[in-house]
């Protein structure tokens, strides 16, 4: 049982928690710390997106990032299922938005103004955020929060590794003027540019090493503050590109948006990238939420979190803000500091609001090496987790997929990497699912008999001819891959000359979840094989939908001799057994009874029908000396009964009264369950005995026995048997032996079936 506490409690109660002394101070302190981190990260992401041709609008970009942080952090604080959860701008989305912004700038017409560059990029950011919000909300509304469990790990690793590399490349483009991608790495080796990126690189690597080695929650805030002081003091270190006077304009600049300046034709070409951002953002949110559950030891309502993130992103997008969602590192930091209340997120939103409207001048205190170092740290951390550490977790094939997706994202494009990952995800699913055998159990007529109890003679013959009935219990979802495997298995069995060929192939669909239309081709091939080999395909437990699918091409009247459909496997096997018996009769096997009758010198005049039945079954087993066997002596002590359909021979729960021998007719034993449902245990034809369990154990009847057809029955009571044991000990001894053999055979059948199911 999980030791996690469920993160669900009344909203008012969780909101009032902030005023409790044990939560108030930790919440304020942790809130201030994550607020500083949020401001730095927002500034860094703005620098990543609004660079190059867009750098004159960096201050407005920072305002948009802060606005998104306010909406994400404040809305999550008020509505999340986990008090203390931190939400902010998303790193993977920032990396992809930077690529989108650069693509828009490159494809703008030469006559475009700087305002058109800016407003088109902001429009793309806003629409991507709104689209992502819609994705979030739809996924949550339809309870698809567990979708992350179905995405193969190598595909997720490839996406996030690509995100990490994009963050690293974006960091260098922020730090080094003229750097635009992998092709410009030679610029980094030029001596005059070395001092531009080396301090950021050292700080990013230092953050990576320290934070992966030590786990104290105050380490990152302390390192950020320390780096800000050091780089302010050191001579020659470049500060933020944001002039102080522009920083003060944050609060008044980001609301201005001119639709007429948007190049809509250029923007619409980025629709595919917007969808890719939405998909990756959903994956990132679910991954972070799963990590938060582990870090905080509290369960999260993933579907609720998706809807919360959906609404906040739609609101942020309407204001031009970028995608925001749950932040694993900050939430973990808050819980380690004891700030487990909604006040933390509200403090974050308040601080970001203050910086936006009144404290923009503080941004000038952030040196460029700090901003670049934070971006490099985020990128390095992605690569460390999803490339280096994945090397030790994944097989060579899976790790190769990670590197392939990373390569495509880097040298071709993120959208192409997403497409490749999606194709590989489907291929991996097909490969992995095809390894699961569609056949749950393989049985035969020798190891599985129906609940229609035949005379012992016929049961023995059916066991001997058990290979005639080939039974396959199917499972899972059947599609072209697994259906072909099933066809191959049946073909091998039919063509196997080492064992008798099957005459009936039973396909049980009770555990089949669905049937893909592409699998119909394989079933058509099965039918062709069955017709050519004189085999009957018996379909059991088909759902209405699956039967409808098969009726189009397989279950057609023209080939009705090659197939049968039954409600369950028991009745399907029963049909196969009855036809096998008819075949055995037609080839003259059962006339051997007359041969045994002649050897025992049993005349029809001497024996009545009851005696002949016992004698025939007895002689086939050869367990008693023929001369001492005289079952005719039983008839005076047995009561003859004529029963009709609807009569109850034995009532479940009643005390056992004796043995019932069915000479002619049909009986059914059924179990009556507590919920009123009944289960057929067996259907018995002529020359079978019922009631032996309660008769010998002295226990109440475990099932009811009903009459299905007009039947002739002989009844032997316990009192009569007691008299016979004193007056006819030899006959009663042979009767007990006969019954012991009957029960032993039934136990043997059950053991054989269990053994077959366990293989």
XYZ file of C-alpha atoms in Angstrom:
759
model
C 0.000 0.000 0.000
C 1.339 3.434 -0.922
C 2.641 5.597 1.907
C 1.796 8.767 -0.031
C -0.833 11.040 1.385
C -3.467 12.106 -1.059
C -3.139 15.784 -1.914
C -6.825 16.587 -1.572
C -8.256 18.821 1.116
C -10.893 21.568 1.299
C -9.751 24.775 -0.395
C -10.698 27.099 2.481
C -8.900 24.887 4.983
C -5.734 24.788 2.895
C -5.890 28.565 2.378
C -6.241 29.210 6.104
C -3.175 27.070 6.740
C -0.967 29.969 5.700
C -1.757 31.747 8.972
C -0.563 28.888 11.142
C 2.825 29.718 12.702
C 4.453 26.500 11.491
C 3.586 27.412 7.869
C 3.698 31.225 7.837
C 7.433 31.936 8.206
C 8.658 28.992 6.056
C 6.126 29.960 3.381
C 7.287 33.581 3.314
C 10.967 32.651 3.158
C 10.586 29.922 0.549
C 8.217 32.175 -1.411
C 10.800 34.959 -1.588
C 13.526 32.540 -2.668
C 11.539 30.936 -5.482
C 10.405 34.422 -6.511
C 14.023 35.488 -7.077
C 14.578 32.295 -9.097
C 11.392 32.960 -11.105
C 12.485 36.521 -11.948
C 15.938 35.344 -13.033
C 14.539 32.463 -15.107
C 11.921 34.733 -16.723
C 14.631 37.217 -17.643
C 16.854 34.449 -18.990
C 14.065 32.992 -21.143
C 13.194 36.457 -22.461
C 16.843 36.964 -23.383
C 16.756 33.586 -25.151
C 13.688 34.422 -27.253
C 14.113 38.176 -27.803
C 17.647 38.228 -29.165
C 19.199 39.389 -32.422
C 16.692 41.434 -34.423
C 14.310 41.325 -31.451
C 16.792 42.546 -28.818
C 15.371 46.141 -28.830
C 12.191 44.641 -27.371
C 13.886 42.607 -24.660
C 12.335 44.681 -21.885
C 8.844 43.970 -23.266
C 9.759 40.288 -23.597
C 10.756 40.225 -19.923
C 7.444 41.852 -19.049
C 5.600 39.118 -20.955
C 7.585 36.401 -19.176
C 6.865 37.970 -15.777
C 3.195 38.256 -16.669
C 3.144 34.534 -17.524
C 4.879 33.754 -14.203
C 2.291 35.800 -12.298
C -0.633 34.000 -13.935
C 0.916 30.517 -13.668
C 2.179 30.930 -10.108
C -0.884 32.686 -8.701
C -3.494 30.505 -10.392
C -1.736 27.281 -9.345
C -1.444 28.578 -5.774
C -5.201 29.069 -5.579
C -6.474 26.013 -7.470
C -3.856 23.234 -7.455
C -4.602 19.958 -5.682
C -1.239 20.307 -3.890
C -0.766 23.321 -1.563
C 2.701 24.783 -2.087
C 2.991 23.687 -5.703
C 5.032 26.122 -7.822
C 4.165 26.835 -11.431
C 6.106 29.069 -13.784
C 7.389 29.529 -17.319
C 8.441 26.230 -18.893
C 11.997 25.583 -20.025
C 11.195 23.143 -22.838
C 8.612 25.541 -24.270
C 11.107 28.420 -24.038
C 13.662 26.475 -26.083
C 11.097 25.727 -28.774
C 9.722 29.274 -28.774
C 13.255 30.582 -29.309
C 13.534 28.395 -32.421
C 10.116 29.596 -33.582
C 11.065 33.253 -33.058
C 14.308 32.809 -35.001
C 12.424 31.100 -37.847
C 9.879 33.921 -38.019
C 12.646 36.532 -38.151
C 14.386 34.651 -40.968
C 11.216 34.312 -43.058
C 9.921 37.870 -42.666
C 9.871 39.936 -45.886
C 12.783 42.392 -46.382
C 10.401 45.333 -46.149
C 9.130 44.340 -42.693
C 9.629 46.829 -39.876
C 11.040 46.017 -36.463
C 7.531 46.399 -34.992
C 6.237 43.751 -37.413
C 9.044 41.420 -36.341
C 8.119 41.906 -32.709
C 4.340 41.703 -32.936
C 4.455 38.630 -35.198
C 6.692 36.828 -32.695
C 4.504 37.876 -29.758
C 1.442 36.717 -31.684
C 3.098 33.327 -32.243
C 3.940 33.092 -28.537
C 0.409 34.015 -27.505
C -1.288 31.585 -29.893
C 1.097 28.767 -28.895
C 0.316 29.400 -25.243
C -3.445 29.445 -25.842
C -3.212 26.259 -27.939
C -1.178 24.603 -25.194
C -3.781 25.693 -22.645
C -6.507 24.089 -24.732
C -4.454 20.884 -24.956
C -3.954 20.888 -21.189
C -7.636 21.439 -20.455
C -8.897 18.839 -22.958
C -6.483 16.240 -21.608
C -7.642 16.960 -18.068
C -11.342 17.107 -18.951
C -11.212 13.689 -20.616
C -9.089 12.266 -17.776
C -6.038 11.521 -19.886
C -3.579 12.389 -17.117
C -2.115 8.894 -17.137
C -1.217 9.171 -20.815
C 2.424 9.697 -19.853
C 2.528 6.065 -18.656
C 2.026 4.910 -22.252
C 4.801 6.913 -23.927
C 7.986 4.815 -24.266
C 10.825 6.041 -22.071
C 13.350 6.374 -24.953
C 10.968 8.703 -26.822
C 10.526 10.938 -23.777
C 14.276 10.907 -23.181
C 14.924 11.923 -26.794
C 12.470 14.841 -26.602
C 13.914 16.179 -23.369
C 17.527 15.629 -24.433
C 16.773 17.661 -27.553
C 15.237 20.354 -25.357
C 18.420 20.424 -23.279
C 20.649 20.876 -26.300
C 18.407 23.661 -27.618
C 18.718 25.410 -24.255
C 22.518 25.141 -24.431
C 22.597 26.529 -27.975
C 20.169 29.276 -26.978
C 22.338 30.206 -24.009
C 25.368 30.680 -26.259
C 23.280 32.816 -28.633
C 22.395 35.069 -25.665
C 25.975 35.274 -24.432
C 27.987 35.412 -27.675
C 27.059 37.926 -30.347
C 26.741 36.299 -33.780
C 26.262 32.757 -32.485
C 23.163 31.146 -34.028
C 23.627 27.396 -33.879
C 25.847 24.333 -34.097
C 27.549 25.633 -37.235
C 28.885 28.638 -35.278
C 30.725 26.676 -32.582
C 34.019 27.795 -34.135
C 33.220 31.319 -32.911
C 33.575 30.140 -29.343
C 37.250 29.359 -29.915
C 38.110 32.894 -30.935
C 40.193 34.536 -28.244
C 38.309 37.825 -28.125
C 35.000 35.999 -27.548
C 36.325 33.576 -24.966
C 35.684 35.917 -22.045
C 32.098 36.430 -23.233
C 30.986 32.840 -22.696
C 33.574 31.294 -20.352
C 32.241 32.904 -17.107
C 28.704 31.749 -17.923
C 29.984 28.291 -18.821
C 31.917 27.987 -15.566
C 28.944 29.164 -13.523
C 26.553 26.779 -15.340
C 28.877 23.794 -14.836
C 29.418 24.775 -11.196
C 25.651 24.884 -10.639
C 25.314 21.475 -12.274
C 28.038 19.841 -10.180
C 27.033 21.339 -6.847
C 23.298 20.803 -7.183
C 23.761 17.188 -8.289
C 26.191 16.497 -5.454
C 24.456 18.297 -2.597
C 20.769 18.307 -1.805
C 20.257 21.273 0.515
C 17.350 23.522 -0.585
C 19.235 26.791 -0.002
C 22.218 25.966 -2.211
C 20.813 27.267 -5.498
C 19.462 30.550 -4.090
C 22.769 31.137 -2.310
C 24.793 30.427 -5.465
C 22.617 32.785 -7.538
C 22.922 35.624 -5.055
C 26.638 34.997 -4.633
C 27.226 34.987 -8.396
C 25.306 38.252 -8.778
C 27.547 39.906 -6.196
C 30.773 38.463 -7.619
C 30.032 39.427 -11.217
C 29.008 42.913 -10.099
C 32.362 43.347 -8.363
C 34.647 41.750 -10.973
C 35.880 44.261 -13.575
C 35.095 43.788 -17.220
C 32.064 41.551 -16.706
C 29.111 42.438 -18.969
C 25.889 43.276 -17.197
C 22.362 42.655 -18.415
C 21.507 44.111 -21.807
C 18.525 45.890 -20.227
C 19.149 49.590 -19.701
C 17.863 50.878 -16.395
C 15.424 53.313 -18.003
C 13.907 50.557 -20.143
C 13.603 48.233 -17.177
C 11.459 50.813 -15.433
C 9.049 50.698 -18.388
C 8.145 47.034 -17.930
C 4.757 47.660 -16.396
C 3.585 49.982 -19.126
C 5.033 48.319 -22.209
C 3.670 44.811 -22.382
C 0.002 45.709 -22.699
C 0.504 47.414 -26.052
C -0.306 45.014 -28.872
C -1.063 46.000 -32.460
C -2.812 43.310 -34.523
C -2.221 45.278 -37.707
C 1.533 44.782 -37.314
C 1.248 40.966 -37.301
C 2.316 39.128 -40.461
C -0.449 36.527 -40.320
C 0.781 34.495 -43.288
C 4.149 34.036 -41.563
C 2.488 33.279 -38.245
C 0.163 30.610 -39.674
C 3.145 28.734 -41.080
C 4.187 28.086 -37.464
C 1.007 26.145 -36.653
C 2.908 22.850 -36.699
C 5.470 24.225 -34.274
C 2.653 25.417 -32.009
C 1.172 21.923 -31.913
C 4.619 20.493 -31.178
C 5.028 22.945 -28.280
C 1.625 21.864 -26.920
C 2.492 18.163 -27.131
C 5.901 18.561 -25.516
C 4.421 20.803 -22.821
C 1.842 18.159 -21.907
C 4.605 15.563 -21.622
C 6.740 17.937 -19.552
C 3.865 18.758 -17.187
C 3.030 15.103 -16.569
C 6.692 14.231 -16.063
C 7.151 17.090 -13.595
C 3.929 16.200 -11.783
C 5.103 12.589 -11.406
C 8.431 13.835 -10.068
C 6.637 16.156 -7.621
C 4.641 13.194 -6.294
C 7.865 11.342 -5.545
C 9.643 14.355 -4.052
C 6.766 15.475 -1.799
C 5.422 11.967 -1.020
C 1.918 13.192 -1.798
C -0.397 12.061 -4.573
C -1.545 14.628 -7.130
C -4.755 14.684 -9.130
C -3.102 14.804 -12.567
C -6.331 15.531 -14.421
C -7.103 18.465 -12.145
C -3.573 19.802 -12.600
C -3.980 19.620 -16.373
C -7.184 21.673 -16.209
C -5.566 24.191 -13.836
C -2.608 24.590 -16.202
C -5.003 24.790 -19.150
C -6.987 27.705 -17.764
C -3.874 29.600 -16.611
C -2.211 29.218 -20.023
C -5.285 30.453 -21.850
C -5.306 33.527 -19.579
C -1.553 34.038 -20.001
C -1.814 33.628 -23.774
C -4.501 36.302 -23.988
C -1.968 38.678 -22.461
C 0.901 37.577 -24.720
C 2.613 35.406 -22.097
C 4.444 32.156 -22.814
C 3.642 28.608 -21.731
C 3.783 27.904 -18.004
C 3.331 24.768 -15.936
C 4.558 22.917 -12.849
C 8.169 23.420 -11.785
C 9.650 20.322 -10.180
C 12.787 21.894 -8.700
C 11.063 24.886 -7.093
C 8.225 22.786 -5.654
C 10.754 20.371 -4.162
C 12.682 23.328 -2.716
C 9.519 24.716 -1.107
C 8.610 21.407 0.545
C 12.111 20.891 1.879
C 11.946 24.341 3.473
C 8.577 23.559 5.067
C 6.528 26.012 2.979
C 3.675 23.606 2.338
C 0.954 26.205 1.888
C -0.724 28.219 -0.859
C 0.979 31.375 0.424
C 4.203 30.415 -1.396
C 2.691 30.731 -4.860
C 0.912 33.929 -3.888
C 4.212 35.427 -2.695
C 5.802 34.462 -6.015
C 3.007 36.143 -7.945
C 3.251 39.216 -5.722
C 7.025 39.610 -6.110
C 6.820 39.182 -9.898
C 4.037 41.783 -9.963
C 6.204 44.181 -7.959
C 9.151 43.720 -10.338
C 6.863 44.152 -13.317
C 5.279 47.438 -12.191
C 7.731 48.979 -9.756
C 10.982 47.055 -9.486
C 12.141 46.755 -13.062
C 15.348 48.545 -12.173
C 16.390 45.476 -10.182
C 16.884 43.599 -13.436
C 19.984 45.639 -14.169
C 21.573 43.879 -11.197
C 21.526 40.557 -13.075
C 24.860 40.222 -14.920
C 24.790 38.449 -18.252
C 27.026 35.598 -16.962
C 24.330 34.793 -14.378
C 21.534 34.705 -16.962
C 23.651 32.714 -19.427
C 24.853 30.413 -16.652
C 21.273 29.637 -15.581
C 20.328 28.776 -19.168
C 23.436 26.594 -19.569
C 22.718 24.869 -16.259
C 19.168 24.022 -17.341
C 20.422 22.667 -20.661
C 23.284 20.709 -19.069
C 20.902 19.258 -16.490
C 18.584 17.993 -19.246
C 21.509 16.414 -21.088
C 22.921 14.887 -17.905
C 19.592 13.290 -16.996
C 18.348 12.219 -20.380
C 21.604 11.316 -22.138
C 24.397 10.506 -19.687
C 22.272 8.844 -17.004
C 20.064 7.219 -19.639
C 23.158 5.423 -20.964
C 23.259 3.338 -17.780
C 19.507 2.653 -17.722
C 18.670 1.802 -21.317
C 19.561 -0.977 -23.693
C 21.735 -0.177 -26.689
C 18.702 -0.072 -28.996
C 16.728 2.264 -26.724
C 19.715 4.549 -26.173
C 20.295 4.682 -29.923
C 16.730 5.953 -30.318
C 17.452 8.738 -27.806
C 20.540 9.828 -29.731
C 18.705 9.603 -33.065
C 15.902 11.896 -31.879
C 18.469 14.276 -30.347
C 20.369 14.351 -33.643
C 17.239 15.083 -35.710
C 16.115 17.860 -33.351
C 19.561 19.469 -33.496
C 20.359 19.254 -37.204
C 16.918 19.046 -38.858
C 14.350 20.651 -36.574
C 12.330 20.184 -33.421
C 9.111 19.522 -35.313
C 10.823 16.816 -37.357
C 12.195 15.343 -34.142
C 8.677 15.259 -32.678
C 7.385 13.540 -35.837
C 10.184 10.983 -35.772
C 9.574 10.340 -32.080
C 5.861 9.799 -32.713
C 6.580 7.310 -35.495
C 9.133 5.529 -33.328
C 6.668 5.452 -30.426
C 4.143 3.623 -32.616
C 6.837 1.296 -33.947
C 8.080 0.534 -30.436
C 4.537 -0.154 -29.278
C 3.949 -2.567 -32.147
C 7.272 -4.315 -31.536
C 6.783 -4.619 -27.789
C 3.123 -5.614 -28.031
C 3.914 -8.214 -30.677
C 6.222 -9.905 -28.182
C 3.239 -10.567 -25.936
C 1.707 -13.834 -27.066
C -1.842 -13.421 -28.299
C -2.456 -16.990 -27.072
C -2.942 -17.110 -23.322
C -3.415 -20.898 -23.104
C -3.149 -23.782 -25.555
C -5.399 -26.716 -24.726
C -6.744 -29.850 -26.357
C -9.685 -32.163 -25.971
C -7.513 -34.345 -23.755
C -6.816 -31.588 -21.235
C -10.060 -29.637 -21.414
C -13.563 -31.081 -21.515
C -16.808 -29.219 -21.566
C -19.235 -29.231 -18.678
C -21.528 -31.537 -20.654
C -20.905 -34.802 -18.851
C -20.885 -37.707 -21.277
C -21.120 -41.390 -20.342
C -17.768 -42.643 -19.080
C -17.242 -44.637 -22.252
C -17.433 -41.513 -24.388
C -15.320 -39.460 -21.994
C -12.598 -42.058 -22.277
C -12.822 -42.025 -26.062
C -12.706 -38.209 -26.143
C -9.531 -38.224 -24.063
C -7.984 -40.735 -26.429
C -8.910 -38.551 -29.395
C -8.118 -35.307 -27.608
C -5.919 -34.031 -30.438
C -9.003 -33.679 -32.586
C -9.984 -30.562 -30.616
C -7.373 -27.761 -30.613
C -8.273 -24.932 -28.186
C -6.642 -21.479 -28.104
C -7.571 -18.979 -25.402
C -6.719 -15.576 -26.874
C -5.879 -12.327 -25.069
C -5.142 -8.637 -25.566
C -5.765 -6.523 -28.646
C -5.484 -8.443 -31.914
C -3.981 -6.478 -34.799
C -2.067 -7.374 -37.938
C 1.107 -8.347 -36.042
C -0.451 -10.598 -33.408
C -3.033 -11.988 -35.861
C -0.234 -13.114 -38.178
C 1.478 -14.816 -35.228
C -1.798 -16.605 -34.453
C -2.149 -17.708 -38.083
C 1.394 -19.048 -38.054
C 0.761 -20.997 -34.842
C -2.404 -22.602 -36.266
C -0.649 -23.441 -39.539
C 2.175 -25.167 -37.691
C -0.308 -27.222 -35.674
C -2.343 -28.258 -38.717
C 0.768 -29.167 -40.718
C 2.444 -31.078 -37.865
C 2.594 -34.714 -38.989
C 3.917 -35.913 -35.620
C 0.464 -35.729 -34.005
C -3.054 -36.319 -35.351
C -4.443 -33.343 -37.252
C -7.138 -31.340 -35.476
C -10.728 -31.495 -36.710
C -11.920 -28.539 -34.642
C -10.036 -25.343 -33.753
C -11.649 -23.400 -30.921
C -10.733 -19.684 -30.716
C -11.906 -18.167 -27.433
C -12.152 -14.343 -27.355
C -13.168 -13.883 -23.709
C -9.952 -12.027 -22.840
C -9.628 -10.156 -26.152
C -9.975 -6.378 -25.782
C -10.513 -5.579 -29.428
C -9.962 -6.637 -33.003
C -8.262 -4.373 -35.535
C -9.634 -4.349 -39.057
C -6.177 -5.230 -40.392
C -6.357 -8.562 -38.526
C -9.322 -9.715 -40.635
C -6.929 -10.676 -43.435
C -5.197 -13.216 -41.181
C -8.539 -14.680 -40.094
C -9.521 -15.002 -43.766
C -6.333 -16.989 -44.318
C -7.248 -19.173 -41.333
C -10.617 -19.930 -42.895
C -8.991 -20.839 -46.205
C -6.638 -23.183 -44.364
C -9.534 -24.715 -42.426
C -11.544 -25.366 -45.609
C -8.566 -26.986 -47.344
C -7.863 -29.266 -44.362
C -11.468 -30.087 -43.459
C -11.244 -28.271 -40.118
C -14.055 -26.341 -38.423
C -13.203 -22.967 -36.823
C -15.209 -22.486 -33.620
C -15.408 -18.848 -32.417
C -16.493 -18.377 -28.810
C -17.219 -15.415 -26.547
C -17.233 -12.848 -29.365
C -18.439 -9.380 -28.449
C -21.081 -7.796 -30.672
C -18.498 -5.542 -32.271
C -16.014 -8.333 -32.971
C -18.721 -10.583 -34.391
C -19.862 -7.738 -36.631
C -16.269 -7.300 -37.870
C -15.911 -11.009 -38.643
C -19.315 -11.286 -40.299
C -18.161 -9.063 -43.160
C -15.690 -11.590 -44.544
C -15.253 -14.622 -42.272
C -18.644 -15.624 -40.887
C -20.437 -15.714 -44.220
C -23.259 -18.178 -45.016
C -21.471 -19.541 -48.096
C -18.775 -21.094 -45.873
C -20.969 -22.018 -42.912
C -19.564 -25.565 -42.830
C -16.149 -24.147 -41.938
C -17.158 -22.104 -38.886
C -19.389 -22.000 -35.828
C -20.073 -19.285 -33.228
C -20.970 -19.958 -29.580
C -21.575 -17.737 -26.576
C -18.735 -19.236 -24.522
C -15.899 -21.737 -24.781
C -17.720 -24.373 -22.728
C -20.578 -24.624 -25.212
C -18.218 -24.412 -28.153
C -16.164 -27.355 -26.883
C -19.391 -29.224 -26.087
C -20.406 -28.927 -29.753
C -16.990 -30.230 -30.839
C -17.251 -33.191 -28.438
C -20.716 -34.173 -29.627
C -19.602 -34.143 -33.260
C -16.465 -36.096 -32.381
C -18.641 -38.738 -30.713
C -20.884 -38.947 -33.763
C -17.779 -39.469 -35.881
C -16.567 -42.232 -33.544
C -19.948 -43.923 -33.742
C -19.939 -43.791 -37.520
C -16.558 -45.552 -37.772
C -17.680 -48.413 -35.511
C -15.853 -47.849 -32.237
C -18.825 -48.050 -29.897
C -19.899 -51.476 -31.205
C -17.010 -52.814 -29.132
C -19.495 -52.711 -26.263
C -21.275 -55.678 -27.817
C -17.985 -57.534 -27.943
C -17.500 -57.020 -24.182
C -21.112 -58.003 -23.570
C -20.562 -61.275 -25.417
C -17.382 -62.021 -23.453
C -19.315 -61.588 -20.198
C -22.161 -63.744 -21.522
C -24.704 -61.107 -20.605
C -28.057 -61.711 -22.220
C -30.498 -58.931 -22.832
C -33.197 -60.910 -21.162
C -31.197 -61.228 -17.955
C -30.112 -57.646 -17.732
C -32.341 -54.628 -17.635
C -31.198 -51.298 -19.042
C -29.589 -50.207 -15.788
C -27.526 -53.367 -15.483
C -26.375 -53.103 -19.118
C -25.179 -49.528 -18.543
C -23.108 -50.452 -15.501
C -21.823 -53.607 -17.198
C -20.754 -51.812 -20.374
C -18.819 -49.127 -18.473
C -17.381 -51.706 -16.082
C -16.173 -54.105 -18.772
C -14.271 -51.307 -20.551
C -12.186 -50.708 -17.440
C -11.593 -54.402 -16.583
C -11.222 -53.753 -12.859
C -13.290 -56.669 -11.500
C -13.553 -60.320 -12.299
C -16.323 -60.708 -14.856
C -17.885 -63.752 -13.183
C -18.329 -62.046 -9.767
C -19.884 -58.893 -11.157
C -23.692 -58.890 -10.942
C -25.196 -55.392 -10.988
C -28.697 -56.770 -11.553
C -28.913 -57.282 -7.836
C -29.000 -53.485 -7.384
C -32.274 -52.850 -9.162
C -34.645 -54.108 -6.424
C -33.076 -51.620 -4.025
C -33.330 -48.550 -6.315
C -36.356 -46.339 -6.826
C -37.379 -45.644 -10.403
C -38.338 -41.994 -11.069
C -39.799 -40.256 -14.094
C -39.121 -36.495 -14.084
C -40.043 -33.684 -16.456
C -38.412 -30.385 -17.497
C -38.576 -27.768 -14.730
C -38.256 -30.286 -11.879
C -35.447 -29.774 -9.368
C -33.734 -33.049 -8.595
C -31.302 -31.611 -6.021
C -31.544 -28.192 -4.348
C -28.315 -26.352 -3.500
C -27.779 -26.393 0.268
C -30.036 -29.404 0.972
C -28.669 -32.483 2.728
C -27.522 -35.312 0.476
C -30.123 -38.063 0.218
C -28.484 -40.570 -2.089
C -27.214 -41.373 -5.575
C -29.108 -40.565 -8.763
C -28.455 -42.560 -11.914
C -29.658 -40.975 -15.149
C -30.640 -43.717 -17.549
C -32.191 -41.454 -20.207
C -32.710 -37.717 -20.468
C -30.724 -34.589 -19.641
C -29.808 -32.843 -16.352
C -27.918 -29.623 -15.557
C -25.948 -28.842 -12.393
C -25.735 -25.118 -11.694
C -24.247 -22.927 -8.981
C -26.461 -20.170 -7.612
C -24.319 -17.157 -6.570
C -25.072 -14.572 -3.895
C -25.907 -11.896 -6.479
C -28.618 -14.073 -8.005
C -26.557 -15.114 -11.027
C -26.269 -18.792 -11.949
C -23.260 -20.595 -13.415
C -23.530 -23.865 -15.310
C -21.239 -26.456 -13.756
C -22.153 -29.415 -15.941
C -24.834 -30.838 -18.158
C -25.268 -34.617 -17.868
C -26.606 -37.020 -20.448
C -27.654 -40.664 -20.089
C -25.653 -43.195 -18.088
C -24.220 -40.659 -15.636
C -24.413 -40.442 -11.848
C -25.065 -37.300 -9.754
C -25.140 -36.517 -6.051
C -22.042 -38.553 -5.173
C -20.154 -35.726 -3.393
C -22.782 -34.946 -0.758
C -23.656 -38.666 -0.662
C -20.171 -39.730 0.440
C -19.128 -36.632 2.427
C -22.439 -36.127 4.184
C -22.405 -32.407 3.361
C -25.148 -30.194 1.913
C -25.415 -30.182 -1.841
C -22.923 -27.710 -3.356
C -25.089 -27.080 -6.443
C -28.601 -27.515 -7.740
C -29.499 -30.168 -10.337
C -32.344 -29.297 -12.733
C -34.178 -31.441 -15.256
C -33.860 -30.292 -18.882
C -35.656 -33.110 -20.709
C -38.088 -35.869 -19.756
C -35.773 -38.247 -17.925
C -35.766 -41.711 -16.372
C -33.775 -41.829 -13.135
C -32.920 -44.532 -10.605
C -32.418 -43.385 -7.021
C -30.344 -45.192 -4.368
C -30.890 -43.756 -0.874
C -28.364 -43.813 1.930
C -30.668 -46.084 3.958
C -30.897 -48.634 1.144
C -27.143 -48.582 0.688
C -26.661 -49.247 4.410
C -28.941 -52.308 4.128
C -27.046 -53.530 1.053
C -23.696 -53.218 2.823
C -24.968 -55.796 5.355
C -26.783 -58.112 2.946
C -24.821 -57.663 -0.294
C -21.260 -56.658 0.700
C -19.661 -57.808 -2.567
C -21.979 -55.763 -4.773
C -21.712 -52.650 -2.608
C -17.928 -52.980 -2.507
C -17.823 -53.057 -6.289
C -20.188 -50.061 -6.399
C -17.861 -48.086 -4.118
C -14.901 -49.035 -6.303
C -16.853 -47.948 -9.352
C -17.697 -44.586 -7.760
C -14.103 -44.110 -6.558
C -12.911 -44.659 -10.089
C -15.510 -42.194 -11.386
C -14.416 -39.472 -8.938
C -10.734 -40.216 -9.607
C -11.226 -39.746 -13.331
C -12.914 -36.416 -12.670
C -9.983 -35.366 -10.481
C -7.574 -36.495 -13.191
C -9.411 -34.343 -15.734
C -9.166 -31.333 -13.434
C -5.441 -31.978 -12.834
C -4.752 -32.292 -16.564
C -6.582 -29.046 -17.252
C -4.681 -27.206 -14.499
C -1.391 -28.597 -15.762
C -2.182 -27.365 -19.279
C -3.129 -23.897 -17.995
C 0.125 -23.574 -16.036
C 2.348 -24.379 -19.007
